Amino acid sequence: MDRYAVIGNPIAHSKSPLIHAAYARQTGQELSYEAILGPLDGFAATVAAFRADCGRGMNVTVPFKLEAHALADRLTPRAAAAGAVNTLAFGADGILGDNTDGAGLVRDITVNLGSVLAGQRVLLLGAGGAARGALLPLLAEQPATLTIANRTESKAIALAEGFRQQHPDVALDACGFAALAGRRFDVVINATAASLADEAPPLPAGLYADGALAYDMMYGRGDTPFLAAARSDGAARLADGLGMLVEQAAESFLLWRGVRPDTAPVLAELRAQLAAR
Ligand code: ATR
């Protein structure tokens, strides 16, 4: 049987095995999908052993996304732009590295939440790996403006610089948080790691235009700190990153198996599990 797995460290709480098992059942695909704890000093060796033992593909999570990028023989354009790989596909011609995180984000926003990105003023918070991974798919939606804001302003400016040539049609700018004062946005996406410290990024008030969406790539039970702050700042719509998780998995499944699973029932099941916790 074709084997797939997610590799990370830690990995015990990964929802990927549950998600991919549901996709396999739903699409009638015969495959197995497991979680593998990757040794911190043995990523490449663990991948090679899995590949040699009927492995067809892997999802890659913290802290191995950069190593996976280096390991791949070929990269999709979105993985090259992200500088990180979350999906490996093993073929006769070597290892293909892809990054489905940004596509999962965009699909969650545009399909599941029904929000338009085209022509909108979009604010992306953060300039680390999560923000970088989202940039190319966000730009492809042709927002009117895309602003990258980060605690460390220089990192936001450097990130914008690298992408500006590829999409001269989108007004791409970068700044620190304080410089956002007085500006308004239709979609605000939190790609910072602030929630890990149980904090919201320190943003000026009044950022949300009428009907604006606040989107946190993190998820948890109830509002994340960013979403709680967005709610009190008047964001009309709030969404966490559970839909992105399910959608990035669907993009990986599509790459591996050539069929796109229906994410809605899986997202509903995970949402119910989260609420019952
Ligand atoms: P990831 O791969 O998850 O993006 P990362 O590369 O470490 O992780 O980047 C973390 C991002 O979260 C950075 O943009 C970081 O801001 P700095 O560049 O100024 O470090 C941001 N971040 C982390 N903690 C934060 C906090 N408490 N408030 C605001 N931004 C924070």
PDB file of C-alpha atoms and ligand atoms in Angstrom, residues 62 65 125-132 149-153 155-156 177 190-197 199-202 218, ligand 1:
ATOM      1  CA  VAL A  62       8.099  22.401  12.496  1.00  0.00           C
ATOM      2  CA  LYS A  65      10.405  22.961   6.561  1.00  0.00           C
ATOM      3  CA  LEU A 125       1.173  40.775   9.886  1.00  0.00           C
ATOM      4  CA  GLY A 126       4.567  39.118  10.363  1.00  0.00           C
ATOM      5  CA  ALA A 127       7.668  38.593   8.236  1.00  0.00           C
ATOM      6  CA  GLY A 128       8.769  35.073   9.221  1.00  0.00           C
ATOM      7  CA  GLY A 129       8.223  31.764   7.464  1.00  0.00           C
ATOM      8  CA  ALA A 130       4.436  31.806   7.794  1.00  0.00           C
ATOM      9  CA  ALA A 131       4.175  35.238   6.149  1.00  0.00           C
ATOM     10  CA  ARG A 132       6.670  34.365   3.392  1.00  0.00           C
ATOM     11  CA  ALA A 149       3.732  44.929   8.772  1.00  0.00           C
ATOM     12  CA  ASN A 150       6.136  43.453  11.290  1.00  0.00           C
ATOM     13  CA  ARG A 151       7.436  44.146  14.803  1.00  0.00           C
ATOM     14  CA  THR A 152      10.909  44.383  13.259  1.00  0.00           C
ATOM     15  CA  GLU A 153      10.274  46.756  10.363  1.00  0.00           C
ATOM     16  CA  LYS A 155      12.347  42.294   8.013  1.00  0.00           C
ATOM     17  CA  ALA A 156       9.037  43.418   6.500  1.00  0.00           C
ATOM     18  CA  PHE A 177       3.108  48.307  13.399  1.00  0.00           C
ATOM     19  CA  ASN A 190      -2.052  37.419  11.391  1.00  0.00           C
ATOM     20  CA  ALA A 191       1.032  35.398  10.404  1.00  0.00           C
ATOM     21  CA  THR A 192       3.061  36.344  13.497  1.00  0.00           C
ATOM     22  CA  ALA A 193       3.977  33.896  16.233  1.00  0.00           C
ATOM     23  CA  ALA A 194       2.573  36.271  18.890  1.00  0.00           C
ATOM     24  CA  SER A 195      -0.235  33.863  19.819  1.00  0.00           C
ATOM     25  CA  LEU A 196       2.358  31.322  20.960  1.00  0.00           C
ATOM     26  CA  ALA A 197       3.223  33.803  23.734  1.00  0.00           C
ATOM     27  CA  GLU A 199      -0.169  37.884  22.952  1.00  0.00           C
ATOM     28  CA  ALA A 200      -1.741  39.924  20.177  1.00  0.00           C
ATOM     29  CA  PRO A 201       0.562  42.007  17.947  1.00  0.00           C
ATOM     30  CA  PRO A 202       0.539  45.598  19.266  1.00  0.00           C
ATOM     31  CA  MET A 218      -3.359  30.063  14.496  1.00  0.00           C
TER      32      MET A 218
HETATM   33  P1  ATR B   1       7.119  31.550  11.569  1.00  0.00           P
HETATM   34  O1  ATR B   1       7.874  30.581  10.729  1.00  0.00           O
HETATM   35  O2  ATR B   1       6.004  30.943  12.381  1.00  0.00           O
HETATM   36  O3  ATR B   1       6.648  32.734  10.796  1.00  0.00           O
HETATM   37  P2  ATR B   1       9.370  33.006  12.622  1.00  0.00           P
HETATM   38  O4  ATR B   1      10.098  32.899  11.348  1.00  0.00           O
HETATM   39  O5  ATR B   1      10.096  32.840  13.913  1.00  0.00           O
HETATM   40  O6  ATR B   1       8.166  32.006  12.698  1.00  0.00           O
HETATM   41  O7  ATR B   1       8.645  34.437  12.635  1.00  0.00           O
HETATM   42  C1  ATR B   1       7.892  34.840  13.696  1.00  0.00           C
HETATM   43  C2  ATR B   1       7.133  36.112  13.312  1.00  0.00           C
HETATM   44  O8  ATR B   1       6.271  36.469  14.398  1.00  0.00           O
HETATM   45  C3  ATR B   1       8.041  37.300  13.100  1.00  0.00           C
HETATM   46  O9  ATR B   1       7.431  38.157  12.160  1.00  0.00           O
HETATM   47  C4  ATR B   1       8.076  37.936  14.489  1.00  0.00           C
HETATM   48  O10 ATR B   1       8.404  39.295  14.501  1.00  0.00           O
HETATM   49  P3  ATR B   1       9.961  39.761  14.512  1.00  0.00           P
HETATM   50  O11 ATR B   1      10.440  39.638  13.109  1.00  0.00           O
HETATM   51  O12 ATR B   1       9.923  41.167  14.973  1.00  0.00           O
HETATM   52  O13 ATR B   1      10.663  38.848  15.464  1.00  0.00           O
HETATM   53  C5  ATR B   1       6.646  37.747  14.886  1.00  0.00           C
HETATM   54  N1  ATR B   1       6.400  37.763  16.341  1.00  0.00           N
HETATM   55  C6  ATR B   1       6.800  36.847  17.252  1.00  0.00           C
HETATM   56  N2  ATR B   1       6.352  37.169  18.483  1.00  0.00           N
HETATM   57  C7  ATR B   1       5.663  38.341  18.353  1.00  0.00           C
HETATM   58  C8  ATR B   1       4.946  39.189  19.260  1.00  0.00           C
HETATM   59  N3  ATR B   1       4.856  38.895  20.565  1.00  0.00           N
HETATM   60  N4  ATR B   1       4.344  40.284  18.747  1.00  0.00           N
HETATM   61  C9  ATR B   1       4.429  40.584  17.435  1.00  0.00           C
HETATM   62  N5  ATR B   1       5.083  39.820  16.529  1.00  0.00           N
HETATM   63  C10 ATR B   1       5.695  38.713  16.975  1.00  0.00           C
END
